[in-house]
Short mmCIF file of C-alpha atoms and ligand atoms in Angstrom, two decimals:
data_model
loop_
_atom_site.label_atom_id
_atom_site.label_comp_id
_atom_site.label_asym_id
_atom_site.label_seq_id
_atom_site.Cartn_x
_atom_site.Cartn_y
_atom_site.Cartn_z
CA UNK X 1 6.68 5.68 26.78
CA UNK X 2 4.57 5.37 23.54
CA UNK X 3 5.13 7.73 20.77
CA UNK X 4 2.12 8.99 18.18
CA UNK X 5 3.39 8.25 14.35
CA UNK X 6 4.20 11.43 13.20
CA UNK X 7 5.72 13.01 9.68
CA UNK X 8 9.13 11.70 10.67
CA UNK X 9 10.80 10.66 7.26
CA UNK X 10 12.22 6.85 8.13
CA UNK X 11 15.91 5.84 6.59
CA UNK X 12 17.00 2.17 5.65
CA UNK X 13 19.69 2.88 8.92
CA UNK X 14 16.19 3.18 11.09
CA UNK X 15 14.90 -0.02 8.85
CA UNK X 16 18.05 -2.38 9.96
CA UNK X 17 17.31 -1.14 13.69
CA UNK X 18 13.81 -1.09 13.68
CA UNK X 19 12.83 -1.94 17.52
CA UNK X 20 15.18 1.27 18.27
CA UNK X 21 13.66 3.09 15.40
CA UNK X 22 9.82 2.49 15.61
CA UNK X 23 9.20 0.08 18.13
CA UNK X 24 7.61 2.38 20.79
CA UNK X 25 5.72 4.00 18.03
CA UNK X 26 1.82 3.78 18.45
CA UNK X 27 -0.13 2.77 16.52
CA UNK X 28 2.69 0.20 15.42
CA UNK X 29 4.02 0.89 11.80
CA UNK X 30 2.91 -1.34 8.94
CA UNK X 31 2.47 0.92 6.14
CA UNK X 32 4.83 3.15 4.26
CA UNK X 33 5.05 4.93 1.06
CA UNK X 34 9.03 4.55 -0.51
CA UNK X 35 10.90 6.90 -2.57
CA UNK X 36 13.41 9.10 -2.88
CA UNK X 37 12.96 11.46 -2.36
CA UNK X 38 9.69 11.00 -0.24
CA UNK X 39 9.48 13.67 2.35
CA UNK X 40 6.97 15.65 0.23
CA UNK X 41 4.31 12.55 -0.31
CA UNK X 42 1.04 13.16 0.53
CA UNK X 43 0.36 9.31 0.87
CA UNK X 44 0.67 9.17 4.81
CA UNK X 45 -2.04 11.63 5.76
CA UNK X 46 -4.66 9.91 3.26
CA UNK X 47 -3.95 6.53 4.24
CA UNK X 48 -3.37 7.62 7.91
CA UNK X 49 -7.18 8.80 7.99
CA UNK X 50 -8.24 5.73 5.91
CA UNK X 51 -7.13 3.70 8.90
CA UNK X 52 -8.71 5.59 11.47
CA UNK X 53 -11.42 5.77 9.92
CA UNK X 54 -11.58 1.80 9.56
CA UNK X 55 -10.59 1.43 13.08
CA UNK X 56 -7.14 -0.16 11.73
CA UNK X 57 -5.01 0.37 14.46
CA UNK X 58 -1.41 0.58 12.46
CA UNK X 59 0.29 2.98 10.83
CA UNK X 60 1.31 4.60 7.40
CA UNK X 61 4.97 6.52 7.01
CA UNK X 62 7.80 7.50 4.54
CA UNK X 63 10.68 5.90 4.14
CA UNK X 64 13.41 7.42 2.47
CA UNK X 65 15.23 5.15 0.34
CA UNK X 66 18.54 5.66 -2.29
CA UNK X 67 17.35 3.06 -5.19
CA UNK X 68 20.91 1.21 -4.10
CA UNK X 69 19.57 0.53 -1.14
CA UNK X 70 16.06 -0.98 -2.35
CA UNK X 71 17.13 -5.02 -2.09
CA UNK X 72 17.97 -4.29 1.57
CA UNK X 73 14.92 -2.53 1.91
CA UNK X 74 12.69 -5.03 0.92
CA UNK X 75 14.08 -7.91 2.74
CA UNK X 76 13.91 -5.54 5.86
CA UNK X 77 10.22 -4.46 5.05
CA UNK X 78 9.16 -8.41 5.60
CA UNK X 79 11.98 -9.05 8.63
CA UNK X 80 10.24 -5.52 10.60
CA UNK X 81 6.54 -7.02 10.05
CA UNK X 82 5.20 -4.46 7.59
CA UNK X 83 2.22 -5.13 5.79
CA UNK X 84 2.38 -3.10 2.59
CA UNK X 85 4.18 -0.43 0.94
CA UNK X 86 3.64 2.70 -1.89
CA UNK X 87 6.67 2.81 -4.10
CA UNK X 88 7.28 6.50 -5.68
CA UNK X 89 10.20 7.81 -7.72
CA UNK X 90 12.76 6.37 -8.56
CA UNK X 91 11.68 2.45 -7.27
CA UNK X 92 8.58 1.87 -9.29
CA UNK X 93 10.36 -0.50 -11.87
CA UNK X 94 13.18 -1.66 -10.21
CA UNK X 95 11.15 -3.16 -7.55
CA UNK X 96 10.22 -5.79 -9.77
CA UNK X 97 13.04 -8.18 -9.64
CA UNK X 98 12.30 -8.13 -5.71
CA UNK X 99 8.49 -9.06 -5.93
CA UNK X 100 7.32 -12.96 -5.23
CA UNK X 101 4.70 -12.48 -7.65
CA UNK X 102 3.22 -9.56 -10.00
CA UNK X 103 -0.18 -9.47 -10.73
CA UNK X 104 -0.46 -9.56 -14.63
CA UNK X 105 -1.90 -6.42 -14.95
CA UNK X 106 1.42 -4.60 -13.47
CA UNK X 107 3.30 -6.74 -15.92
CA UNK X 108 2.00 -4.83 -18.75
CA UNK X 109 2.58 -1.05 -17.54
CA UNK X 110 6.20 -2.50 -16.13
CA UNK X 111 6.16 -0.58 -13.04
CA UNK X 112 4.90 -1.61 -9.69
CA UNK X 113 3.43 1.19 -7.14
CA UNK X 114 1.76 -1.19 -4.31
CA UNK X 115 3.16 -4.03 -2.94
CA UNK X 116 1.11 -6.19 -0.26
CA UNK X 117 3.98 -8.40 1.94
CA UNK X 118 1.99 -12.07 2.64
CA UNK X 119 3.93 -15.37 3.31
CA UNK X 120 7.51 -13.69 4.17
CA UNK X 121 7.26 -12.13 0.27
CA UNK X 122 6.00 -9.35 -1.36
CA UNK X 123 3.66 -9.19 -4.24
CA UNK X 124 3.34 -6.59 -6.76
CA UNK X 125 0.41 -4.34 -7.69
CA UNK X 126 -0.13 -1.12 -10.52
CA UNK X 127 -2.51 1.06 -9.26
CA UNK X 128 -1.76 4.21 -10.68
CA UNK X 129 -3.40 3.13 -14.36
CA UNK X 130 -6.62 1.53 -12.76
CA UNK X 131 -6.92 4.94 -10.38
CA UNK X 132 -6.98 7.24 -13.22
CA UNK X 133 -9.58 5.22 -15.24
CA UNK X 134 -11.50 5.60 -11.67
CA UNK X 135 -10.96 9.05 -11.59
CA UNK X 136 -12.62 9.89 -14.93
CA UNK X 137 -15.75 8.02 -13.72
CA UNK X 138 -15.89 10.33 -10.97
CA UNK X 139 -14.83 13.42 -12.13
CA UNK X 140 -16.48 13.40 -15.48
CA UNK X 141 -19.42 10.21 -15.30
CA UNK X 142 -17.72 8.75 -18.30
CA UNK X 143 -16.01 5.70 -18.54
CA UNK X 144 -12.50 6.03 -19.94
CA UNK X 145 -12.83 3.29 -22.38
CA UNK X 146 -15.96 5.23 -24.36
CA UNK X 147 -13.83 8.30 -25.03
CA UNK X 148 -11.08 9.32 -27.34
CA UNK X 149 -8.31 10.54 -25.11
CA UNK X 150 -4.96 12.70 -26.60
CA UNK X 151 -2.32 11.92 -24.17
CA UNK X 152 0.13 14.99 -23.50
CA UNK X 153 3.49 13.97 -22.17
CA UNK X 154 2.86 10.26 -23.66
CA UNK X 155 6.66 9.96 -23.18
CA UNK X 156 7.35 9.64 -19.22
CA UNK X 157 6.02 7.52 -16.97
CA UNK X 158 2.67 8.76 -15.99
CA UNK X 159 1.84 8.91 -19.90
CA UNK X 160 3.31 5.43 -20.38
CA UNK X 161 1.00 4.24 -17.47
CA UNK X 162 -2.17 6.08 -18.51
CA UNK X 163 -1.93 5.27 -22.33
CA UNK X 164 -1.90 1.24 -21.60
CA UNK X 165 -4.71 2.18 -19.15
CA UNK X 166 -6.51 3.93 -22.39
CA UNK X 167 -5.53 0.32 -24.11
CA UNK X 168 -6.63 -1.57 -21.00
CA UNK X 169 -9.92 0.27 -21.25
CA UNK X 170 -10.96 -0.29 -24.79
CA UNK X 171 -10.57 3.23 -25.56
CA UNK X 172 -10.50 3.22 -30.01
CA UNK X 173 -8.43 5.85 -30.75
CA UNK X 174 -5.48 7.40 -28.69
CA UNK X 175 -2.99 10.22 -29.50
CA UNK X 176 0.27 10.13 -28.57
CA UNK X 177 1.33 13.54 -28.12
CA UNK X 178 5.20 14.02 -26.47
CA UNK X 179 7.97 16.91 -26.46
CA UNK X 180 10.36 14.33 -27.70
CA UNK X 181 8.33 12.44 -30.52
CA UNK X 182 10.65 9.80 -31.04
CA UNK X 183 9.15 8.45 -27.48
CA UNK X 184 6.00 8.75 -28.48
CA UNK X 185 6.16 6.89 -31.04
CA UNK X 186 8.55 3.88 -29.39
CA UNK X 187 5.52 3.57 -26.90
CA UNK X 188 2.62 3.48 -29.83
CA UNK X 189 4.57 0.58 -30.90
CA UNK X 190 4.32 -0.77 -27.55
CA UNK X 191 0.65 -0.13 -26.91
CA UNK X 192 -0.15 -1.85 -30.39
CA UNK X 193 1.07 -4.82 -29.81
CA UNK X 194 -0.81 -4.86 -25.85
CA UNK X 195 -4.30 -4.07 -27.86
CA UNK X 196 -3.23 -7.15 -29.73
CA UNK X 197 -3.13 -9.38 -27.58
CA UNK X 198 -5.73 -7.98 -25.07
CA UNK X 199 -8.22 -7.12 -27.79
CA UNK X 200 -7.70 -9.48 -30.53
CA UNK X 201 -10.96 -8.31 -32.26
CA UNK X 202 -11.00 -4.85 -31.91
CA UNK X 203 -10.01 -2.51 -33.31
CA UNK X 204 -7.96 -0.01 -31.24
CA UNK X 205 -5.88 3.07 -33.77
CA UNK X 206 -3.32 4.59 -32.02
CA UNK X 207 -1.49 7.46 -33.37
CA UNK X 208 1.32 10.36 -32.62
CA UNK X 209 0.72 14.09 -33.18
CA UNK X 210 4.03 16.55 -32.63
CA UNK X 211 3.06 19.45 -30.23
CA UNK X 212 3.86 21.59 -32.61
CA UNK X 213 1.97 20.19 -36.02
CA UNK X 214 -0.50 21.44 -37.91
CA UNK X 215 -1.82 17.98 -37.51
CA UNK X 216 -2.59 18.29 -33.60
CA UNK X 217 -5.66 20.66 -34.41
CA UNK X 218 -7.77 17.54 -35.92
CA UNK X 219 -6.36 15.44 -33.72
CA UNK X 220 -7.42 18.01 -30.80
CA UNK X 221 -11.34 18.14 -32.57
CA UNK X 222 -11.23 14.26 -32.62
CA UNK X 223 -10.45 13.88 -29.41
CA UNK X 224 -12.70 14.12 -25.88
CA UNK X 225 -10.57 13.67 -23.58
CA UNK X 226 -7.40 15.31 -23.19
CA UNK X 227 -5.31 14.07 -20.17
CA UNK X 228 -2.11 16.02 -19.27
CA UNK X 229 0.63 13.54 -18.10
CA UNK X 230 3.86 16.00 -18.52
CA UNK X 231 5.44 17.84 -15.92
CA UNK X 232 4.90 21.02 -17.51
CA UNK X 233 2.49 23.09 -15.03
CA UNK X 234 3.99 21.94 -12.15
CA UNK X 235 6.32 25.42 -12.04
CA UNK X 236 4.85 28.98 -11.14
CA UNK X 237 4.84 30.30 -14.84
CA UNK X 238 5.01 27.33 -16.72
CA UNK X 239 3.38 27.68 -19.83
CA UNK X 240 0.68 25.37 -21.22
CA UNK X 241 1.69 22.11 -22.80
CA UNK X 242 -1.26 22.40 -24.88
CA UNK X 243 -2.58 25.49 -27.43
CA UNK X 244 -5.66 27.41 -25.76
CA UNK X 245 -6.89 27.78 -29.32
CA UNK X 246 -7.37 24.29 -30.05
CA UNK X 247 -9.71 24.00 -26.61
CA UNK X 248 -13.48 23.84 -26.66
CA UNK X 249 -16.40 23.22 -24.95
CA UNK X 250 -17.00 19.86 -25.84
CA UNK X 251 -13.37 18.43 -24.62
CA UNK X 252 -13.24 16.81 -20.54
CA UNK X 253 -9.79 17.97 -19.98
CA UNK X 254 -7.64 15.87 -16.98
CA UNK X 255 -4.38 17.81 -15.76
CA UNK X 256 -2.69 14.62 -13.26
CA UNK X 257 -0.76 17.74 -11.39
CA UNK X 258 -2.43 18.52 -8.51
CA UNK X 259 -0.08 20.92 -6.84
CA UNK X 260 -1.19 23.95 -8.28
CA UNK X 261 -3.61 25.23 -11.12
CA UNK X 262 -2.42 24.83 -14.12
CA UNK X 263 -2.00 27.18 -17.43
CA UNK X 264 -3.91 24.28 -19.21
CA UNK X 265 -6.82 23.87 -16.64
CA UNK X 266 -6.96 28.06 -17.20
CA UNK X 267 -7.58 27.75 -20.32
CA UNK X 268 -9.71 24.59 -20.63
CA UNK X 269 -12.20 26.59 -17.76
CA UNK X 270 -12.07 30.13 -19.61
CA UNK X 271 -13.69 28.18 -22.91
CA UNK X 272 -15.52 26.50 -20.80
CA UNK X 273 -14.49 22.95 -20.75
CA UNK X 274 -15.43 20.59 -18.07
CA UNK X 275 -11.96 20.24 -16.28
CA UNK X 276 -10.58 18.05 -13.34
CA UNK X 277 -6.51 17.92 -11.68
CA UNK X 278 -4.77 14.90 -10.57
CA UNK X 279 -5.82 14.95 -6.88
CA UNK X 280 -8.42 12.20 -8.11
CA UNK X 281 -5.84 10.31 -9.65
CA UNK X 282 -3.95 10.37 -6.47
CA UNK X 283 -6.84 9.41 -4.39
CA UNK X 284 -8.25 6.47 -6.59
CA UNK X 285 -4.87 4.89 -6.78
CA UNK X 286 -4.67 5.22 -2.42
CA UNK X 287 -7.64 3.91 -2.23
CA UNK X 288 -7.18 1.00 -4.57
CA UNK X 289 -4.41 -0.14 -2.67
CA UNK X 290 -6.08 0.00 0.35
CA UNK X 291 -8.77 -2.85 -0.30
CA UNK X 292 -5.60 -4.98 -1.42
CA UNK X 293 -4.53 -4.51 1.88
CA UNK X 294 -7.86 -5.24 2.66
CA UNK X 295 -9.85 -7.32 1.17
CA UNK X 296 -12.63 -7.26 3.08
CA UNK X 297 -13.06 -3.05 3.14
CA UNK X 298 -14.13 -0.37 1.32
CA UNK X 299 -11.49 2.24 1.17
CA UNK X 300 -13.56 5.44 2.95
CA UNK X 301 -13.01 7.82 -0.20
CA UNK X 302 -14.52 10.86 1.23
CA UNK X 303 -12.26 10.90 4.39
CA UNK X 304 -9.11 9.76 2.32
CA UNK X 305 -10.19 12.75 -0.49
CA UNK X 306 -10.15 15.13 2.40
CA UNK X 307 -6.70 14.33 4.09
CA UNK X 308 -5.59 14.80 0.66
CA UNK X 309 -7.15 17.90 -0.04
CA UNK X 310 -5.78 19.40 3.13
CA UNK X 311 -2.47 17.85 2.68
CA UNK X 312 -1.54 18.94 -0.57
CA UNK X 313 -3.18 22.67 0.65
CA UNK X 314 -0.26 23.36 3.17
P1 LIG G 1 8.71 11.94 -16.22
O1 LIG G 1 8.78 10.47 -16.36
O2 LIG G 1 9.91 12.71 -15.84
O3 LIG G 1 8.11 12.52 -17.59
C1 LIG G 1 8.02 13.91 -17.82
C2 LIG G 1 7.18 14.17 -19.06
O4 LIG G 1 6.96 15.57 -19.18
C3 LIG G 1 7.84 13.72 -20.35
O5 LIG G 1 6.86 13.32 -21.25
C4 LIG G 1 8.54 15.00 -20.83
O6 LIG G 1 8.76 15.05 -22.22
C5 LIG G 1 7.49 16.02 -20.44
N1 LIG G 1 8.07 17.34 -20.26
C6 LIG G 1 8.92 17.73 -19.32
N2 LIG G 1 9.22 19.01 -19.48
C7 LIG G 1 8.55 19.45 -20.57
C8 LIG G 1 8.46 20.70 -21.25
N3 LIG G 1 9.13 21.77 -20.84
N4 LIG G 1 7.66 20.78 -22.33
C9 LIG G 1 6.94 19.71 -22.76
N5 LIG G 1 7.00 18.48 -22.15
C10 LIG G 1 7.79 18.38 -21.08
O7 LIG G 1 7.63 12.34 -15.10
P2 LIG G 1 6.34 11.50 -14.64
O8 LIG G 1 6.68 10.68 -13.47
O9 LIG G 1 5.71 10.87 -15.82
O10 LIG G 1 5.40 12.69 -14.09
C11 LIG G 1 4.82 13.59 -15.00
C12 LIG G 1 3.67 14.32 -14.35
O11 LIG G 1 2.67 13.42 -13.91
C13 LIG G 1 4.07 15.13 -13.12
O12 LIG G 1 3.53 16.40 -13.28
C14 LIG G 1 3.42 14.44 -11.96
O13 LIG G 1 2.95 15.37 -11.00
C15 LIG G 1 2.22 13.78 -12.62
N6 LIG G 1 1.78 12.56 -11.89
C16 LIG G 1 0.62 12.61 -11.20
C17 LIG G 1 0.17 11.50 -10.52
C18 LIG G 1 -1.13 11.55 -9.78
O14 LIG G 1 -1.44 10.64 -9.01
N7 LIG G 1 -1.93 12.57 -9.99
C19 LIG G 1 0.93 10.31 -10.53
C20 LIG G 1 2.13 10.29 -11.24
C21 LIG G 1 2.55 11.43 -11.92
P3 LIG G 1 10.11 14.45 -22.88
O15 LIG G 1 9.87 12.96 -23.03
O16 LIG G 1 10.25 15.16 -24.16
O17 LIG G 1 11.23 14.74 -21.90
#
């Protein structure tokens, strides 16, 4: 008898017996997002609906993967049919060694999150910058490259991704703003010498501010867009990564947690600064990788945006 796909969290043991695994599952699995851990991704119900919606008749689930276990995985992904994959923590990078090809853009953030499997190999795709810049156009009508963004949290990897997205973009002045300054500044080296070579006659300036200078107050007025990349926020009671008293009016303020308001969004709204959380991001970056899955289709953003909405809600 058929089974529906359902929130079941896959295992690289159900991946090397996948006809015992999957193989009554309707409709028939060719999607899944990777991580580990996974089981809280709200990837499968977006992408689930996107399908539907398109009349795709496959499906989208988690597989939970240890990072030794991601060669196997990959060769498996191809050998079980799938068509394309999400990577999450901790795979995004050390997927790459696995990947036929990388598109060029992915080779400058370093980190893959979509891979599309074609020709018995899979190819790698970053997402997560290009989303973002999306997500600014729709949240605030502004196109990241025309505004001066302060990056908070420029030291992990959503702050590494969005800063070369800000480079990507044109954008002609970024701050570099990070708990630990010393990565901060390692990755304005880095984004220097990308604006180099993708702007040669530009002029992009990219600087660091310490959260705690007396500097970060111009830096704050000189800057329109402040976008929140740190995981501070995502804890009942965290505090903001950000001082209210340096907020105004005039700043578009992006917070990329989505799980729950955060003290910075507070305080951005209560001055009343337009404001936006990372739900966009999230969306934008699904639905990007949809229409490399395929090609020929829009990705249906409203439908996806309201999976989301209700997934991340329960
Ligand atoms: P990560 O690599 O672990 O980086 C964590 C960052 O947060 C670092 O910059 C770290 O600073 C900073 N940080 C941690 N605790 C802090 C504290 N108490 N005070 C000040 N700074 C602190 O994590 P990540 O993968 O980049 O994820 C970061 C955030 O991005 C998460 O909240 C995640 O939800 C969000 N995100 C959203 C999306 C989306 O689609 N919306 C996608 C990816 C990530 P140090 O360098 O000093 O440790």
């Amino acid at each position: 008898m058929a089974v529906r796909a359902s929130p079941h969290v896959y295992t690289i043991e159900d991946l090397r017996h996948w006809e015992n695994a999957a193989g009554d599952v309707l409709p028939a699995i060719k999607f899944a997002v990777i991580g580990d851990p996974v089981a809280h991704s709200a990837s499968p119900p977006m992408h689930m609906a996107a399908l539907a919606a398109c009349g795709i008749d496959y499906s989208y689930v988690r597989l939970h993967i240890h990072a030794n276990d991601l060669p196997e995985a990959a060769g498996l992904l191809v050998r079980n049919g799938f068509w394309g994959a999400n990577l999450t923590i901790p795979h995004k990078a050390s997927i790459i060694p696995l990947l036929v090809t990388v598109d060029p853009r992915a080779t400058l953030f370093g980190v893959v999150n979509t891979v599309a499997i074609r020709e018995g190999g899979l190819h790698g795709y970053n997402t997560d910058g290009p989303g973002l810049a999306r997500a600014i156009h729709a949240d605030f009508g502004a196109s990241l490259g025309d505004l001066c963004p302060l990056v908070l949290g420029a030291g992990g990897g959503a702050g590494r991704a969005i800063a070369i997205q800000c480079v990507i973009e044109g954008c002609k002045r970024i701050t570099l703003v990070n708990r630990t300054q010393s990565k901060a500044e390692a990755l304005a080296v880095q984004l220097r010498d990308i604006a180099r070579n993708l702007h040669p006659n530009g002029k992009i300036q990219i600087e660091c501010a310490s959260p705690e200078s007396q500097g970060l107050g111009r830096h704050s007025t000189e800057s329109e867009l402040i976008l929140q990349c740190s995981s501070l926020g995502m804890k009942e009671g965290d505090a903001s990564p950000f001082p209210a008293e340096l907020l105004t009016s005039n700043h578009l303020v992006y917070d990329t947690i989505y799980s729950r308001p955060t003290r910075l969004l507070e305080d951005a709204q209560s001055v009343g600064a337009r404001t936006s959380d990372g739900l966009s991001m999230l969306l934008h970056q699904g639905a990007l990788a949809f229409e490399i899955w395929f090609p020929d289709k829009e990705a249906p953003l409203q439908i996806m945006k309201q999976a989301l909405a209700q997934a991340v809600s329960k």
